[in-house]
mmCIF file of C-alpha atoms and ligand atoms in Angstrom:
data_model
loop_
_atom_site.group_PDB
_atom_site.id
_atom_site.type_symbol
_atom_site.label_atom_id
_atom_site.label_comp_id
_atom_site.label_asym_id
_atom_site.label_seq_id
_atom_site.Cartn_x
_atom_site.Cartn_y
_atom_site.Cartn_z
ATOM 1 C CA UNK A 1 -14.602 2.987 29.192
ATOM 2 C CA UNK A 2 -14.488 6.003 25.889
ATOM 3 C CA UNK A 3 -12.857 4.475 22.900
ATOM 4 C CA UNK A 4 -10.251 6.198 21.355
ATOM 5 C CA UNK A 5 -10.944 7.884 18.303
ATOM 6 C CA UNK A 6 -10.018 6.433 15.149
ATOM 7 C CA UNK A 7 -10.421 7.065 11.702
ATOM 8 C CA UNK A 8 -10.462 4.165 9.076
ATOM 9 C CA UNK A 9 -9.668 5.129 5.155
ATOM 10 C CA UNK A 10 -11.468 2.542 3.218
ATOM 11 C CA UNK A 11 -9.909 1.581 0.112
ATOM 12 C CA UNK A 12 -12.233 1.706 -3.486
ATOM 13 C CA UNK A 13 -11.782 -0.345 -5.552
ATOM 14 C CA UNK A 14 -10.565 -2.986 -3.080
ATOM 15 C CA UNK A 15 -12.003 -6.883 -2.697
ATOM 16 C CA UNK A 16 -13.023 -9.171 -5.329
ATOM 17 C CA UNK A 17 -12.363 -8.509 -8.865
ATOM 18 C CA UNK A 18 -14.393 -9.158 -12.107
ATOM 19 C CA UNK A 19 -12.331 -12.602 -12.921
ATOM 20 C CA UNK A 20 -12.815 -13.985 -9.213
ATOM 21 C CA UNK A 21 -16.719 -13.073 -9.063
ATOM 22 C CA UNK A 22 -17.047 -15.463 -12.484
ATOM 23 C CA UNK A 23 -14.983 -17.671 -10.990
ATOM 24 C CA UNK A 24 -16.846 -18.427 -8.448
ATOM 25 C CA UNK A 25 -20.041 -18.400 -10.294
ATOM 26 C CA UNK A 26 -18.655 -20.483 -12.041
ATOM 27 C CA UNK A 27 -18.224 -23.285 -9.617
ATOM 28 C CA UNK A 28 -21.382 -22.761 -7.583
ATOM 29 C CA UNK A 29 -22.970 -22.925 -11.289
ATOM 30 C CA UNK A 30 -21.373 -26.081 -11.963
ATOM 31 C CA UNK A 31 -22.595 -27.994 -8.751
ATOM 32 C CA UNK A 32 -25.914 -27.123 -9.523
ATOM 33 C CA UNK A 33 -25.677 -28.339 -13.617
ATOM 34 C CA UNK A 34 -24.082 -31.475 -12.828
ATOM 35 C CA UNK A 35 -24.454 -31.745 -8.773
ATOM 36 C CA UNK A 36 -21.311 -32.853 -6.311
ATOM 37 C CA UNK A 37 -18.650 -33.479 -6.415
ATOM 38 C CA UNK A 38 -17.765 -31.097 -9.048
ATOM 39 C CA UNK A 39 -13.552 -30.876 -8.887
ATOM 40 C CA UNK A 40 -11.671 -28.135 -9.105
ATOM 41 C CA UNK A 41 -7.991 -27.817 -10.174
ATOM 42 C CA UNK A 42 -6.205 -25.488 -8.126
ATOM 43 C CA UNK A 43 -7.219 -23.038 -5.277
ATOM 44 C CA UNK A 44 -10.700 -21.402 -7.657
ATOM 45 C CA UNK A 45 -8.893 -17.987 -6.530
ATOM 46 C CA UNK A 46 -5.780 -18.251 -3.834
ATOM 47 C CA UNK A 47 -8.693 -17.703 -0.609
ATOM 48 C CA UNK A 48 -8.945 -20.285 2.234
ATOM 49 C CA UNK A 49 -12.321 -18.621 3.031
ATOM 50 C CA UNK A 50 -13.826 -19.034 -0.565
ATOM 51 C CA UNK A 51 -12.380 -22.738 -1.405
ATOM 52 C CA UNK A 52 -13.781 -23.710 2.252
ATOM 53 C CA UNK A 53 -17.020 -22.129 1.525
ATOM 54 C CA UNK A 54 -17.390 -23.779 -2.263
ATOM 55 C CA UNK A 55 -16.140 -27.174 -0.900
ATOM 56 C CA UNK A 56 -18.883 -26.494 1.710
ATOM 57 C CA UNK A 57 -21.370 -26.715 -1.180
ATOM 58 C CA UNK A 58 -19.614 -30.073 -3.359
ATOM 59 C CA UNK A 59 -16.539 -28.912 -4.875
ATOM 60 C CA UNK A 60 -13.224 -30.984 -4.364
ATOM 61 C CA UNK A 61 -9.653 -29.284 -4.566
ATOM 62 C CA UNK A 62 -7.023 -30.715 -6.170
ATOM 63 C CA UNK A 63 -3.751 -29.908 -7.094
ATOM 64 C CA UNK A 64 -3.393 -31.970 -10.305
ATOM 65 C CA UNK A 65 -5.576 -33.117 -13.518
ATOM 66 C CA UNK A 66 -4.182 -36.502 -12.762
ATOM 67 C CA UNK A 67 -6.605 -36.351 -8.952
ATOM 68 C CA UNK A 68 -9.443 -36.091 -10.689
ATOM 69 C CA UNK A 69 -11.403 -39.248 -11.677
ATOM 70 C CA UNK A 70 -12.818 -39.293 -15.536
ATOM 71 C CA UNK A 71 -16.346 -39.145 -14.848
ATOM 72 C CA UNK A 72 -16.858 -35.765 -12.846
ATOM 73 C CA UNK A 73 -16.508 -32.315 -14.562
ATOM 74 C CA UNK A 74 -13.233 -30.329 -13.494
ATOM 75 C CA UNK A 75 -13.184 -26.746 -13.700
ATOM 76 C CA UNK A 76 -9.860 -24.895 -14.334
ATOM 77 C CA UNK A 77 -8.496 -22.117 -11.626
ATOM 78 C CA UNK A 78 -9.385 -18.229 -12.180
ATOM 79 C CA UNK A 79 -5.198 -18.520 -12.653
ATOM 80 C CA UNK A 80 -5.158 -20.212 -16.081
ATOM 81 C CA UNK A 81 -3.397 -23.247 -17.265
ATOM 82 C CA UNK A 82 -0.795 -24.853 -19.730
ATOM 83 C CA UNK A 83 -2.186 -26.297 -22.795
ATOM 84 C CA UNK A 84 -1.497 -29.438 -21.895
ATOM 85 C CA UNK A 85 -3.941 -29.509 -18.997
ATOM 86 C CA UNK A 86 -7.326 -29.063 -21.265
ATOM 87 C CA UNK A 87 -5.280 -31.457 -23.709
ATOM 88 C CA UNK A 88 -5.132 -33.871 -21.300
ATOM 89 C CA UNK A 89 -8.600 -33.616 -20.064
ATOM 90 C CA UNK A 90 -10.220 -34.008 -23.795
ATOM 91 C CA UNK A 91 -7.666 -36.905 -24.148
ATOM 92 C CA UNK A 92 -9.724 -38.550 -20.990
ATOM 93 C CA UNK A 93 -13.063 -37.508 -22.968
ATOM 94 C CA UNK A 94 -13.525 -35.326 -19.426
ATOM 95 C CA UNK A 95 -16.083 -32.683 -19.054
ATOM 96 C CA UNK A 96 -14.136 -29.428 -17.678
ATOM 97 C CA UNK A 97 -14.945 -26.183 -18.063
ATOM 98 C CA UNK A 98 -12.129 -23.334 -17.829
ATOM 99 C CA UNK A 99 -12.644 -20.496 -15.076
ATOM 100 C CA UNK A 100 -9.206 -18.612 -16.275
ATOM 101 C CA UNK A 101 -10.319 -14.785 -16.137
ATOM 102 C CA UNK A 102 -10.402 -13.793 -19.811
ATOM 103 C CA UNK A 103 -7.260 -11.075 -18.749
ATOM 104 C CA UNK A 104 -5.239 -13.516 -18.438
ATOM 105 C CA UNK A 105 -6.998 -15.674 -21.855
ATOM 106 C CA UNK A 106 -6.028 -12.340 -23.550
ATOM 107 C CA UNK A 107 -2.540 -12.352 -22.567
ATOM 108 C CA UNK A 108 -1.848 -16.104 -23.552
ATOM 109 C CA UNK A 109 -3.667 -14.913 -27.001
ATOM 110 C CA UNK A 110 -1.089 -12.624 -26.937
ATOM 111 C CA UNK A 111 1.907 -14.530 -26.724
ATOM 112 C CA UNK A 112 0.926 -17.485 -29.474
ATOM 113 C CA UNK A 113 0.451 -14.244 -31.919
ATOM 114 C CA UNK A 114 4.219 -13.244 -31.501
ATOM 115 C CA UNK A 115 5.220 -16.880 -31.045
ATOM 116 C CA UNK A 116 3.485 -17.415 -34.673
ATOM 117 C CA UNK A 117 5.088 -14.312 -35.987
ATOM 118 C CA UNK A 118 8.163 -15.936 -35.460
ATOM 119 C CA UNK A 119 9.206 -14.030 -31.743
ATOM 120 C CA UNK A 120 10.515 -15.255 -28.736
ATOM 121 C CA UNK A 121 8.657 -14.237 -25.561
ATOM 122 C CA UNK A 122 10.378 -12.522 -22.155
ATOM 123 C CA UNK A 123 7.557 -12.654 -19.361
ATOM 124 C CA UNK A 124 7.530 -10.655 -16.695
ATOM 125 C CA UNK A 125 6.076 -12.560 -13.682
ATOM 126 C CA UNK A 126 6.645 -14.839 -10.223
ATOM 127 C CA UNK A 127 8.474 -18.443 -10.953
ATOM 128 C CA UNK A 128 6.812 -20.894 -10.119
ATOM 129 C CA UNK A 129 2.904 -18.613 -9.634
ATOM 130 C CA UNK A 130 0.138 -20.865 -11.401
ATOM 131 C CA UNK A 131 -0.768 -17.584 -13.766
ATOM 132 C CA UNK A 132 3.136 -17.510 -14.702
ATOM 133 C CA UNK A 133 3.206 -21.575 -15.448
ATOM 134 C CA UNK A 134 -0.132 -21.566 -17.420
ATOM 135 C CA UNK A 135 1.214 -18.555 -19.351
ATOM 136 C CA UNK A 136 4.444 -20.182 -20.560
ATOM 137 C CA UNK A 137 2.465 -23.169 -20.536
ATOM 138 C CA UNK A 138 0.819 -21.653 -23.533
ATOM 139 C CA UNK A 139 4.167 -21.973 -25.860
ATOM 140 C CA UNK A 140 7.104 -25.028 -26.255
ATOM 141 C CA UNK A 141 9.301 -24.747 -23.576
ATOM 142 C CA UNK A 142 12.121 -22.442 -24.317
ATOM 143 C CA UNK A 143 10.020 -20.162 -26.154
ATOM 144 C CA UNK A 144 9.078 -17.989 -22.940
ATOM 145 C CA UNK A 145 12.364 -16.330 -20.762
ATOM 146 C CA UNK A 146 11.061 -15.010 -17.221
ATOM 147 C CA UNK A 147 11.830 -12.760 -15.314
ATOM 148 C CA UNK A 148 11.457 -11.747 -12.074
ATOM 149 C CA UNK A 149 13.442 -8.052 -11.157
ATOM 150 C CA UNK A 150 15.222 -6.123 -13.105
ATOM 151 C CA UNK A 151 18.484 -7.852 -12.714
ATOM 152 C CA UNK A 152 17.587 -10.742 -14.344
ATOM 153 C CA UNK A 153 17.048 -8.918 -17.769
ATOM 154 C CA UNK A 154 21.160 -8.764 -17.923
ATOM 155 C CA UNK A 155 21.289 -12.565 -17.485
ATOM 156 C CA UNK A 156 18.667 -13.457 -20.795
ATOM 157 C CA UNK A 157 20.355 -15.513 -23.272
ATOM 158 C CA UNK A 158 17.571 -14.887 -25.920
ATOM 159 C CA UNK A 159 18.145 -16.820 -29.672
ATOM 160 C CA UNK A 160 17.551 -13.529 -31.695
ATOM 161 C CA UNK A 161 17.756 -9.929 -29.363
ATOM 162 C CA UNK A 162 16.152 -8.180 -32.430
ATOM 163 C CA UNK A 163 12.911 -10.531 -32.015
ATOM 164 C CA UNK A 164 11.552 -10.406 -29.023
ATOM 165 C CA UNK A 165 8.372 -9.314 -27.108
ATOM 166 C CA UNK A 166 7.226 -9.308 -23.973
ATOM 167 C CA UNK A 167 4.187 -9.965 -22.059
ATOM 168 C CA UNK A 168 3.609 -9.802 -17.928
ATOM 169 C CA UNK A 169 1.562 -11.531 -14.986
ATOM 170 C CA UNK A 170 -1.759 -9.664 -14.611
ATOM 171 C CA UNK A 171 -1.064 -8.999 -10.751
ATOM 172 C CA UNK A 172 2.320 -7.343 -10.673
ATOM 173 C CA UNK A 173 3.327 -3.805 -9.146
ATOM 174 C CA UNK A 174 2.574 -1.438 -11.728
ATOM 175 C CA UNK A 175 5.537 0.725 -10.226
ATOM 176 C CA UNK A 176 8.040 -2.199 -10.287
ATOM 177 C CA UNK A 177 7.117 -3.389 -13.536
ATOM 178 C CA UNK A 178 7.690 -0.007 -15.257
ATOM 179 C CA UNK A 179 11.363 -0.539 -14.068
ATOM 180 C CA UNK A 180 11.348 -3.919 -15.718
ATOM 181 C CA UNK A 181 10.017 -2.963 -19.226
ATOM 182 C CA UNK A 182 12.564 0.223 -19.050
ATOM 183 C CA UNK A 183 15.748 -2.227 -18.412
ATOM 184 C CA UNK A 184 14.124 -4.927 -21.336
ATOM 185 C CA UNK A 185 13.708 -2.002 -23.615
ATOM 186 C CA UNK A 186 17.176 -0.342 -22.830
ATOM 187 C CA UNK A 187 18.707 -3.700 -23.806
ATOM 188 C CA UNK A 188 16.406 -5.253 -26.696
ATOM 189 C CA UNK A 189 15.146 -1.618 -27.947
ATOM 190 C CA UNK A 190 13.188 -3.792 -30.711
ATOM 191 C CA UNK A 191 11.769 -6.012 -27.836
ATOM 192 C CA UNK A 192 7.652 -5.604 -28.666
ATOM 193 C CA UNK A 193 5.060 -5.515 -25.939
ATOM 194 C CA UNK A 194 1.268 -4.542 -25.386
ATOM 195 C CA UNK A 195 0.651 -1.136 -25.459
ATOM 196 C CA UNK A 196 -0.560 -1.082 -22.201
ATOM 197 C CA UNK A 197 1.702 -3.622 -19.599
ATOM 198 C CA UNK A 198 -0.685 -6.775 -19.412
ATOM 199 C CA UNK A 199 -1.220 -5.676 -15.497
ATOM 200 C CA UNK A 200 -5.478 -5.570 -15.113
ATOM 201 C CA UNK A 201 -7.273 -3.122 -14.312
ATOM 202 C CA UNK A 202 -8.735 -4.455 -10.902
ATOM 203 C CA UNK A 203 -4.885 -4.666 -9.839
ATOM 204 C CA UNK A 204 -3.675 -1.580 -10.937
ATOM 205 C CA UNK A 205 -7.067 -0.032 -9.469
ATOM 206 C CA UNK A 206 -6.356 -1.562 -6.118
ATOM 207 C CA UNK A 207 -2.924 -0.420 -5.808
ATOM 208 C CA UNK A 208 -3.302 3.188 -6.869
ATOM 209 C CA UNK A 209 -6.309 3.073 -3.702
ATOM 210 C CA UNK A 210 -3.570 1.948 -1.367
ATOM 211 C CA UNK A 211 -1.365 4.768 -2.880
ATOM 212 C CA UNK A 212 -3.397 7.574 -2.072
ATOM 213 C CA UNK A 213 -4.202 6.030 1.522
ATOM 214 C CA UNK A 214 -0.437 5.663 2.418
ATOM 215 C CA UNK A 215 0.797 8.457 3.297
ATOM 216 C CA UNK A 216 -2.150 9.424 5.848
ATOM 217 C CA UNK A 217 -2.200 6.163 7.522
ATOM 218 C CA UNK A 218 -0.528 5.130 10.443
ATOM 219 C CA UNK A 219 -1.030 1.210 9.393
ATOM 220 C CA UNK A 220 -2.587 -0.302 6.518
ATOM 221 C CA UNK A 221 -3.871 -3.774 6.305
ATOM 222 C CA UNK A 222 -4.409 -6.190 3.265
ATOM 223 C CA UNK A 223 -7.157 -8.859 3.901
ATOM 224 C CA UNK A 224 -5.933 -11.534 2.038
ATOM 225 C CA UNK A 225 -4.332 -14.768 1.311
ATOM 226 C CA UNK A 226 -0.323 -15.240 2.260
ATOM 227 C CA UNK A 227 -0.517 -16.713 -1.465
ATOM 228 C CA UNK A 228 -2.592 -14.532 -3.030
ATOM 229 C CA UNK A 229 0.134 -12.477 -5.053
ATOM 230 C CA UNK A 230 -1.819 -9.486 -6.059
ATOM 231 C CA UNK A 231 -2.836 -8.883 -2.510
ATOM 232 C CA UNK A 232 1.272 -9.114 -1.139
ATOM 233 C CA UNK A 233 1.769 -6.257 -3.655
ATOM 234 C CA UNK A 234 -0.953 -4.279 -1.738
ATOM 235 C CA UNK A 235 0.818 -4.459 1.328
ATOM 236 C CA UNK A 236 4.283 -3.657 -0.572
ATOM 237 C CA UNK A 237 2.517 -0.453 -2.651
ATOM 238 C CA UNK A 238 1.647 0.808 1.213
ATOM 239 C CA UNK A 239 5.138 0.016 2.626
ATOM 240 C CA UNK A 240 6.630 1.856 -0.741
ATOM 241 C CA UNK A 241 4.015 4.648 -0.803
ATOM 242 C CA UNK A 242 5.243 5.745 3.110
ATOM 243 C CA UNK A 243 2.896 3.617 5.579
ATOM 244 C CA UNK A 244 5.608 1.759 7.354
ATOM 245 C CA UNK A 245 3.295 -0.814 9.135
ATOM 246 C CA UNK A 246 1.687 -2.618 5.898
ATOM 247 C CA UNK A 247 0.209 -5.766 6.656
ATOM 248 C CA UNK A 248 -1.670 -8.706 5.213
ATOM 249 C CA UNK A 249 -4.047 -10.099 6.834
ATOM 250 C CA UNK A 250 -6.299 -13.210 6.299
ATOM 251 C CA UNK A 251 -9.384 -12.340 8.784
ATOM 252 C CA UNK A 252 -10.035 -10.405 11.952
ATOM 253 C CA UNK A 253 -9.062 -12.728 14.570
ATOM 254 C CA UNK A 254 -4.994 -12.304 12.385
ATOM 255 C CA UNK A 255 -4.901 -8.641 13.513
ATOM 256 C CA UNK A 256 -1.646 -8.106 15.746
ATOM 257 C CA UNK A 257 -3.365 -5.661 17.971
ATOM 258 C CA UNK A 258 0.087 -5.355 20.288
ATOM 259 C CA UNK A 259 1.880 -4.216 17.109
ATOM 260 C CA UNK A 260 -0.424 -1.848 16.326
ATOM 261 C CA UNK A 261 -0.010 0.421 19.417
ATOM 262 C CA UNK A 262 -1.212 3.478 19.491
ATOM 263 C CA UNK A 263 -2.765 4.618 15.936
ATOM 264 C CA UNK A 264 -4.833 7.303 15.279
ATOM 265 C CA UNK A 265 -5.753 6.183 11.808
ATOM 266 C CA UNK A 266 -5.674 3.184 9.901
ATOM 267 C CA UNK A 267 -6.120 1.765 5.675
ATOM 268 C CA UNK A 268 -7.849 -0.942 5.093
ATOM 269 C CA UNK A 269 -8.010 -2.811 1.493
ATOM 270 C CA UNK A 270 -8.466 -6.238 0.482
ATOM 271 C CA UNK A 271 -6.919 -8.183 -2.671
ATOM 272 C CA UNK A 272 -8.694 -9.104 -5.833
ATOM 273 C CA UNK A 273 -9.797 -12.883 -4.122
ATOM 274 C CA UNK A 274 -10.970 -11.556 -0.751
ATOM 275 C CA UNK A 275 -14.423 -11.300 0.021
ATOM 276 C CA UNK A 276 -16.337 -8.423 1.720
ATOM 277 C CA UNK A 277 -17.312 -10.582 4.887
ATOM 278 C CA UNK A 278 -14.224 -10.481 5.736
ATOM 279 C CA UNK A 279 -13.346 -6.655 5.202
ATOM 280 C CA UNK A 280 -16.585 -6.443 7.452
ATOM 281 C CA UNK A 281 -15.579 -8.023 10.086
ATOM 282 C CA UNK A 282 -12.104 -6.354 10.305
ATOM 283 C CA UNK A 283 -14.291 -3.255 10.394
ATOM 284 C CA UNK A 284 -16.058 -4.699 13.377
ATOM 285 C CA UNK A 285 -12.748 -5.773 15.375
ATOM 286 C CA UNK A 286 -11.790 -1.887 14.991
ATOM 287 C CA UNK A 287 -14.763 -0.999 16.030
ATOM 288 C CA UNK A 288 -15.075 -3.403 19.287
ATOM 289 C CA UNK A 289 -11.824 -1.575 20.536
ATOM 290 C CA UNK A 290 -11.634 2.139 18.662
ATOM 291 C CA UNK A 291 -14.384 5.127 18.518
ATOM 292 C CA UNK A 292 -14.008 4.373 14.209
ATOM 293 C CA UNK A 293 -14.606 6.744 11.523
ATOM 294 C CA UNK A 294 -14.937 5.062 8.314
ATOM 295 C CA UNK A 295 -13.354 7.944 5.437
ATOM 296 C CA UNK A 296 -13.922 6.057 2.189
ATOM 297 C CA UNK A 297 -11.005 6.545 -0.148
ATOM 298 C CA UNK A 298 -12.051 6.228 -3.809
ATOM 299 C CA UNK A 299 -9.829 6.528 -6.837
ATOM 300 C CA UNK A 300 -11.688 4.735 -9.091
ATOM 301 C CA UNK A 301 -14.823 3.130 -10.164
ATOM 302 C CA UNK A 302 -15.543 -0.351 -11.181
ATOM 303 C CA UNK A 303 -18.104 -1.490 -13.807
ATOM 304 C CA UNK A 304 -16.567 -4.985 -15.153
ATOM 305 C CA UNK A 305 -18.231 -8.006 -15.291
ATOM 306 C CA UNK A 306 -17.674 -10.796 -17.200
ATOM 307 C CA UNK A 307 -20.290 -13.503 -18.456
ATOM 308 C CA UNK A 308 -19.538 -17.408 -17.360
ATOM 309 C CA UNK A 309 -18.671 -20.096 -20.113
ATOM 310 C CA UNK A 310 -22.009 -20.713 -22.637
ATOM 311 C CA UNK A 311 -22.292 -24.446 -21.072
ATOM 312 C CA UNK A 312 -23.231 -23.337 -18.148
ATOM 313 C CA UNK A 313 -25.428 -19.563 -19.179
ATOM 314 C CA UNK A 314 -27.631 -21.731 -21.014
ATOM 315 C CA UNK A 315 -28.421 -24.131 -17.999
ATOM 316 C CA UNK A 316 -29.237 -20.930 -15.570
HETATM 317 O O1 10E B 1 -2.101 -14.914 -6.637
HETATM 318 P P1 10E B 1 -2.979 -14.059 -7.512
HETATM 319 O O2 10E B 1 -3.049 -12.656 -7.096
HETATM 320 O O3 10E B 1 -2.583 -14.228 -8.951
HETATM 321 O O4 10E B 1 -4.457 -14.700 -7.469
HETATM 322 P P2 10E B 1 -5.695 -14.488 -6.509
HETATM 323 O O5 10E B 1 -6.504 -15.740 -6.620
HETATM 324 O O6 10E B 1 -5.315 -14.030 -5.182
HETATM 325 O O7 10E B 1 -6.533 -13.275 -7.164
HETATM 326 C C1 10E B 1 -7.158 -13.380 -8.414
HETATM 327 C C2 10E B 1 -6.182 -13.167 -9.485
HETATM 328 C C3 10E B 1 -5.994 -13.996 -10.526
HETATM 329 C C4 10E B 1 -6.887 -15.105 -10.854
HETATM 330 C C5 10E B 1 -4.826 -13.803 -11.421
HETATM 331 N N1 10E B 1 -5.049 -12.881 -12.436
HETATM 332 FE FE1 SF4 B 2 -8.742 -11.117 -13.931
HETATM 333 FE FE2 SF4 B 2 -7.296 -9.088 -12.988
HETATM 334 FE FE3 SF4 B 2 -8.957 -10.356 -11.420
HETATM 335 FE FE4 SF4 B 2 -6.769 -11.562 -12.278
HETATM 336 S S1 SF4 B 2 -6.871 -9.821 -10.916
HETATM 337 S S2 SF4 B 2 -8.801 -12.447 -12.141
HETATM 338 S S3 SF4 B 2 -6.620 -10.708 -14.353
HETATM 339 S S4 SF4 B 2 -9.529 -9.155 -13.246
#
């Protein structure tokens, strides 16, 4: 039986991202330094695949500091943390080491500087996301307002309007965020922020990818996590940018073929936390049924890396 023909835009940038490959490294470096179990607090990056594949090899999840036992190193999620999770580990005299890309270290640098220049911080972010509770985390509670759309900047109840600044999660829409800051600025117009939004570049990369795919794409699908956050703004940044069928997907054998009908063309991306098996073997699936074209879409280039902690460089 002839395939129909199909032609597949390949998002560039897509997949992992400079913070998840250290990450990682990180933990595979720190079963081989101190051998298993090594734990890890928090999902390493928000992958099933990965955390299987690293607990595969020693590591042990857990959702708390308090699960892990004194004597066995703990390494800190990609995410970040409060301050009173490494606190609490040096007050056990644990070993940890702390896999928080250094994005998201510069944004919690960020806030203590306007928190010791006397300023109250509004964050832009998801309630209740691990990167949005280890940034507040980073200040006394009260000193960080969220919020989430831009109707919650009428409802902040800050303790000085004229001293203020904001800072963001790293993974937000760029698009949606602008909206944000405009309605923060419109209301504080001394409110402070980065000169950039804090958004990275490996998510604003990804989405602008997606952008230019959207509008020639019958579908697009997101391999990723259902709580990987920077990968559900892929799939809105397609639905937004006119593909009407956006979907996330966490491997091949999650593909809603039915739904997909009759396409003639379809994007493919994959969140900052998803590896490239897995883009590879949505590629195949497409393949098994479609005559595919792979067109690779590329908007940007990629040279970031970032080194892992001195403790464990100097072992390798
Ligand atoms: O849910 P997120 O997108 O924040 O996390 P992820 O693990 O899917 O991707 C990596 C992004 C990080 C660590 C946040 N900057
Ligand atoms: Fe770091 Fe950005 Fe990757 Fe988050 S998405 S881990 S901030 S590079």
């Amino acid at each position: 039986m002839t395939k129909p023909p199909l032609t597949l835009y390949l998002a560039a940038p897509r997949g992992f991202c400079a913070g998840v490959d250290r990450a990682i490294k990180i933990v595979e470096m720190a079963i081989e330094k101190w051998g298993a179990p090594v734990y890890v607090r928090h999902e390493i990056v928000h992958n099933k695949f990965v955390v299987d594949d690293l607990r595969a090899k020693g590591a042990v999840f857990v959702e708390e500091l308090e699960d892990c036992p004194d004597d066995r190193p703990v390494i800190f999620s990609a995410h970040g943390v409060p301050k009173s999770v490494p606190a609490a580990a040096e007050a056990r005299q644990m070993v940890y080491v702390d896999a928080t890309c250094p994005l998201v270290s510069k944004v919690h640098i960020e806030a203590e500087r306007h928190h010791q220049n006397g300023l109250q911080m509004v964050m832009i972010g998801h309630a209740g996301h691990p990167e949005t509770v280890g940034t507040m985390g980073q200040l006394p509670a009260g000193e960080v307002l969220l919020v989430e759309t831009e109707a919650d900047v009428a409802g902040l109840a800050p303790r000085d309007p004229e001293r203020l600044a904001f800072i963001t999660q790293t993974t937000l829409s760029v698009d949606d965020t602008k909206g944000i800051v405009a309605a923060l600025q419109a209301r504080f117009p001394k409110i402070i922020g980065p000169h950039k939004e804090d958004i990275c570049y490996a998510t604003t990369n990804r989405q602008a990818a997606v952008k230019a795919i959207a509008p020639k794409a019958d579908a697009i699908l997101v391999v990723g996590a259902p709580n990987s956050s920077n990968s559900r703004r892929l799939v809105e940044v397609g639905s937004k940018a006119g593909c009407s069928y956006s979907q996330l997907v966490q491997r091949a054998e999650n593909i809603d073929w039915r739904s997909l009908g009759g396409i003639s063309s379809v994007g493919v991306t994959a969140g900052a936390s998803a590896p490239e098996v897995l883009v590879e073997e949505v590629i195949d699936a497409f393949r098994a049924r479609y005559d595919v074209t792979v067109e690779q879409v590329e908007t940007a280039v990629e040279r970031v890396e970032f080194k892992v902690p001195r403790v464990l460089r100097d072992f390798a």
